[in-house]
């Protein structure tokens, strides 16, 4: 089987001398992939305008809707699925090197450099913060209008955003040694994540993955949990359930066929696992799609 592309996403910028970009995104198709699992060295901020999405960050699920802000730190593995028929959101991606200089001052040394080096990690989901929403609105306006002083204003708004996040939403602070170790382990485990994504329907053992990483079973399991917050079994089940929920919402396959397609040979076991992760039965996932459809929608349309 061809090896899947790396989860590391190369990040192009419209202006490499000013590495920050902003856009308005719209997607449709309940259960469809909003963005596949990936990571990059930039900070990314999504502000949801309408619709609902299931967003996973380092394989921790979040439900996001209007007014919610998702923050992806540098090197956070993130993916999204549509939970509604349509979704609209703003996206901001910035290389924090933009805020660094050849002659660093105290603010850069104490705050910007640790953020850029992934030593200060922010909370992933933020709700109901009007001050943050106002900053993001001003950034959207600057990118839309691009008046004189555009770059100065964008940098000032980025500083304001980071200050707000620093004061209210720091999730974790790492030392340089801890950050370097995390980055090394992420690079080392990237082929493992790729392998699981390509073979999640098969029986995957910890021993097999540990051998691929050239680690003992104990050391592999410890590092895997540090990076993902999950055991291997939990990680694989989450991938399988995500895939099966997409099929339940978007295909005509029977539940038994979907269970097989997701790697579950026992329908009863699949139903138990699905309910454990979603809080409802596979059959309910399909009935929810029908219940949420507009009354005048074509019942044959998919």
Coordinates of C-alpha atoms in Angstrom, one line a residue:
X1 CA 0.0 0.0 0.0
X2 CA 1.3 3.5 -0.8
X3 CA 2.4 5.4 2.2
X4 CA 0.0 8.3 3.0
X5 CA 1.3 11.8 2.9
X6 CA 2.9 13.2 6.0
X7 CA 0.7 14.9 8.5
X8 CA 3.0 17.9 8.4
X9 CA 1.3 20.5 6.2
X10 CA 3.7 22.8 4.2
X11 CA 2.4 26.3 4.8
X12 CA 2.6 28.7 1.9
X13 CA 2.0 32.4 2.5
X14 CA 0.8 35.1 0.0
X15 CA 3.7 37.3 1.1
X16 CA 6.7 35.3 2.6
X17 CA 8.0 38.6 4.0
X18 CA 4.7 38.9 6.0
X19 CA 3.8 35.4 7.0
X20 CA 0.2 35.7 8.2
X21 CA -2.9 35.0 6.3
X22 CA -6.7 35.2 6.8
X23 CA -9.7 33.8 5.0
X24 CA -13.4 33.1 5.2
X25 CA -14.2 29.4 4.8
X26 CA -17.5 27.7 3.9
X27 CA -18.1 23.9 3.7
X28 CA -21.2 21.7 3.2
X29 CA -22.1 18.1 3.7
X30 CA -23.0 16.7 7.1
X31 CA -20.4 14.2 8.2
X32 CA -17.9 15.3 5.6
X33 CA -14.3 16.1 6.5
X34 CA -13.8 19.8 7.2
X35 CA -10.0 19.5 7.2
X36 CA -8.0 16.2 7.5
X37 CA -5.6 15.5 10.3
X38 CA -2.5 17.6 10.0
X39 CA -0.1 19.8 11.9
X40 CA 2.2 22.7 11.1
X41 CA 4.6 25.1 12.8
X42 CA 2.2 28.0 12.8
X43 CA -0.4 29.1 15.2
X44 CA -3.9 28.8 13.7
X45 CA -7.2 30.3 15.0
X46 CA -10.7 29.5 13.7
X47 CA -13.7 31.6 14.6
X48 CA -17.0 29.8 13.8
X49 CA -19.7 32.0 12.3
X50 CA -22.5 29.5 11.6
X51 CA -23.0 25.7 11.7
X52 CA -21.6 23.0 13.8
X53 CA -18.4 21.0 13.6
X54 CA -16.6 18.3 15.6
X55 CA -13.0 19.3 15.9
X56 CA -10.3 17.1 17.3
X57 CA -7.0 18.5 18.6
X58 CA -4.3 16.0 19.5
X59 CA -7.2 13.5 19.3
X60 CA -9.3 15.2 22.0
X61 CA -12.8 16.0 20.5
X62 CA -14.5 19.4 20.8
X63 CA -17.9 20.5 19.5
X64 CA -17.7 23.9 18.0
X65 CA -20.5 26.3 16.9
X66 CA -21.3 29.9 16.3
X67 CA -19.1 32.2 18.5
X68 CA -16.6 29.5 19.4
X69 CA -12.9 30.0 18.8
X70 CA -10.5 27.1 18.2
X71 CA -6.8 27.7 18.8
X72 CA -4.3 25.3 17.3
X73 CA -0.9 25.7 18.8
X74 CA 2.2 25.0 16.8
X75 CA 2.5 21.3 16.3
X76 CA -1.1 20.5 17.5
X77 CA -2.5 17.7 15.3
X78 CA -6.0 18.8 14.3
X79 CA -8.9 17.7 12.2
X80 CA -12.5 18.6 11.7
X81 CA -15.8 17.0 10.6
X82 CA -19.1 18.8 9.7
X83 CA -21.8 18.2 12.3
X84 CA -24.4 20.3 10.4
X85 CA -25.3 20.7 6.7
X86 CA -23.2 23.8 6.3
X87 CA -20.5 25.6 8.3
X88 CA -18.8 29.0 8.0
X89 CA -15.8 30.1 9.8
X90 CA -12.9 32.6 9.7
X91 CA -9.3 31.2 9.6
X92 CA -6.2 33.0 10.7
X93 CA -2.7 31.4 10.3
X94 CA 0.4 33.2 11.5
X95 CA 4.1 32.4 11.8
X96 CA 5.1 34.0 15.1
X97 CA 8.5 34.7 13.6
X98 CA 6.7 37.7 12.2
X99 CA 6.8 39.2 15.7
X100 CA 10.5 38.4 16.4
X101 CA 13.5 40.6 15.6
X102 CA 17.2 40.5 15.3
X103 CA 17.5 42.4 18.6
X104 CA 15.0 40.8 20.9
X105 CA 13.6 42.8 23.8
X106 CA 12.1 41.6 27.1
X107 CA 8.6 41.1 25.6
X108 CA 10.0 38.8 22.9
X109 CA 12.3 36.9 25.2
X110 CA 9.6 36.3 27.9
X111 CA 6.6 35.7 25.7
X112 CA 7.0 35.6 21.9
X113 CA 10.0 33.2 21.7
X114 CA 8.4 30.6 24.1
X115 CA 5.2 30.8 22.1
X116 CA 7.1 30.3 18.8
X117 CA 9.1 27.4 20.3
X118 CA 5.9 25.7 21.5
X119 CA 6.8 26.2 25.2
X120 CA 3.6 28.1 26.0
X121 CA 0.5 26.2 24.9
X122 CA -3.0 27.8 24.8
X123 CA -6.4 26.3 25.5
X124 CA -7.8 24.8 22.3
X125 CA -11.5 25.8 22.6
X126 CA -12.6 29.3 23.8
X127 CA -16.3 30.3 24.1
X128 CA -18.0 33.6 24.8
X129 CA -15.0 35.9 24.9
X130 CA -16.2 39.2 23.4
X131 CA -12.8 40.8 23.7
X132 CA -11.2 38.0 21.6
X133 CA -14.1 38.2 19.1
X134 CA -13.5 41.9 18.7
X135 CA -9.8 41.4 18.0
X136 CA -10.6 38.8 15.4
X137 CA -13.2 41.1 13.8
X138 CA -10.6 43.8 13.5
X139 CA -8.2 41.4 11.9
X140 CA -10.8 40.3 9.4
X141 CA -11.6 43.9 8.6
X142 CA -7.9 44.7 8.0
X143 CA -7.5 41.8 5.6
X144 CA -10.6 42.8 3.8
X145 CA -9.8 46.5 3.5
X146 CA -6.0 46.4 3.3
X147 CA -5.7 50.2 3.8
X148 CA -2.4 52.1 4.4
X149 CA -0.7 50.7 7.5
X150 CA -2.3 47.3 7.0
X151 CA 0.8 45.4 8.2
X152 CA 1.2 47.6 11.3
X153 CA -2.4 47.1 12.3
X154 CA -2.2 43.4 11.7
X155 CA 0.9 43.1 13.9
X156 CA -0.7 45.2 16.6
X157 CA -3.9 43.0 16.6
X158 CA -1.7 39.9 16.8
X159 CA 0.0 41.3 19.8
X160 CA -3.4 42.1 21.4
X161 CA -4.6 38.6 20.6
X162 CA -1.6 36.9 22.1
X163 CA -1.7 39.1 25.2
X164 CA -5.4 38.1 25.8
X165 CA -4.6 34.4 25.3
X166 CA -1.5 34.7 27.6
X167 CA -3.6 36.3 30.4
X168 CA -6.5 34.0 30.3
X169 CA -6.0 30.8 28.3
X170 CA -2.5 29.3 29.0
X171 CA -3.0 25.6 29.2
X172 CA 0.7 24.5 29.7
X173 CA 4.2 25.9 30.0
X174 CA 7.1 23.8 28.9
X175 CA 10.8 24.2 29.5
X176 CA 13.1 24.4 26.4
X177 CA 14.2 20.8 27.1
X178 CA 10.6 19.6 27.4
X179 CA 9.6 21.4 24.2
X180 CA 12.6 20.0 22.2
X181 CA 11.8 16.5 23.4
X182 CA 8.1 16.9 22.3
X183 CA 9.1 18.1 18.8
X184 CA 11.6 15.2 18.4
X185 CA 9.0 12.7 19.6
X186 CA 6.4 14.2 17.3
X187 CA 8.7 13.8 14.3
X188 CA 9.6 10.3 15.4
X189 CA 6.0 9.2 15.7
X190 CA 4.7 10.8 12.5
X191 CA 5.2 7.6 10.5
X192 CA 3.3 5.7 13.2
X193 CA 0.3 8.1 12.9
X194 CA 0.5 7.7 9.1
X195 CA 0.6 3.9 9.4
X196 CA -2.4 3.8 11.8
X197 CA -4.4 6.1 9.4
X198 CA -3.6 3.7 6.5
X199 CA -4.3 0.5 8.4
X200 CA -6.9 1.3 11.0
X201 CA -9.3 -1.4 9.7
X202 CA -6.7 -4.1 10.6
X203 CA -5.6 -5.5 13.9
X204 CA -2.9 -3.2 15.1
X205 CA -0.9 -4.2 18.1
X206 CA 1.2 -2.0 20.4
X207 CA 4.1 -4.5 19.9
X208 CA 3.9 -4.0 16.1
X209 CA 3.9 -0.2 16.4
X210 CA 6.7 -0.2 19.0
X211 CA 8.8 -2.3 16.7
X212 CA 8.2 0.2 13.9
X213 CA 9.4 3.0 16.2
X214 CA 12.3 0.9 17.4
X215 CA 11.2 1.3 21.0
X216 CA 10.3 -1.0 23.8
X217 CA 6.6 -1.6 24.3
X218 CA 6.7 0.3 27.6
X219 CA 8.6 3.3 26.3
X220 CA 6.5 3.4 23.1
X221 CA 3.2 3.4 25.1
X222 CA 4.4 6.1 27.4
X223 CA 5.5 8.4 24.6
X224 CA 2.4 7.7 22.6
X225 CA 0.2 8.7 25.5
X226 CA 2.2 11.9 26.1
X227 CA 1.8 13.0 22.4
X228 CA -1.9 12.0 22.0
X229 CA -3.4 11.8 25.5
X230 CA -4.7 8.4 24.4
X231 CA -3.8 4.7 24.5
X232 CA -3.2 3.1 21.1
X233 CA -6.6 1.2 21.4
X234 CA -8.4 4.5 22.2
X235 CA -6.6 6.3 19.4
X236 CA -7.5 3.6 16.8
X237 CA -11.1 3.4 18.0
X238 CA -11.5 7.2 17.6
X239 CA -10.4 7.0 14.0
X240 CA -12.7 4.0 13.3
X241 CA -15.7 5.8 15.0
X242 CA -15.0 9.0 13.1
X243 CA -14.9 7.1 9.8
X244 CA -18.0 5.0 10.6
X245 CA -20.0 8.1 11.6
X246 CA -19.2 9.8 8.3
X247 CA -20.4 6.7 6.5
X248 CA -23.6 6.5 8.6
X249 CA -24.4 10.1 7.7
X250 CA -23.4 10.1 4.1
X251 CA -23.8 6.6 2.6
X252 CA -26.5 4.0 1.9
X253 CA -24.5 1.2 3.4
X254 CA -26.1 -0.9 6.1
X255 CA -24.8 -0.6 9.7
X256 CA -23.3 -4.0 9.4
X257 CA -21.4 -3.0 6.2
X258 CA -20.2 0.2 7.9
X259 CA -19.0 -1.8 10.9
X260 CA -16.9 -4.0 8.6
X261 CA -15.6 -1.0 6.7
X262 CA -14.4 0.6 9.9
X263 CA -12.6 -2.6 11.0
X264 CA -15.2 -4.1 13.4
X265 CA -16.2 -7.7 12.6
X266 CA -18.7 -8.0 15.4
X267 CA -21.8 -5.7 15.0
X268 CA -22.7 -5.9 18.7
X269 CA -19.2 -4.8 19.7
X270 CA -19.2 -2.0 17.1
X271 CA -22.5 -0.7 18.5
X272 CA -21.2 -0.7 22.1
X273 CA -18.0 1.1 21.1
X274 CA -19.9 3.6 19.0
X275 CA -22.3 4.4 21.8
X276 CA -19.3 4.7 24.2
X277 CA -17.7 7.4 22.0
X278 CA -20.8 9.2 20.7
X279 CA -23.3 8.7 23.5
X280 CA -25.9 7.2 21.1
X281 CA -26.4 4.1 18.9
X282 CA -25.2 3.9 15.3
X283 CA -28.9 3.8 14.2
X284 CA -29.5 7.1 16.0
X285 CA -26.7 8.7 14.0
X286 CA -28.6 8.0 10.8
X287 CA -32.0 9.0 12.3
X288 CA -30.5 12.3 13.5
X289 CA -29.5 13.2 9.9
X290 CA -33.1 12.6 8.8
X291 CA -34.5 14.6 11.7
X292 CA -32.2 17.6 11.1
X293 CA -32.9 17.7 7.4
X294 CA -35.1 20.7 6.2
X295 CA -38.8 19.9 5.8
X296 CA -38.7 20.9 2.1
X297 CA -35.6 18.9 1.3
X298 CA -35.6 16.2 -1.3
X299 CA -35.7 13.0 0.8
X300 CA -33.6 11.3 -2.0
X301 CA -30.9 14.0 -2.0
X302 CA -27.6 13.2 -0.3

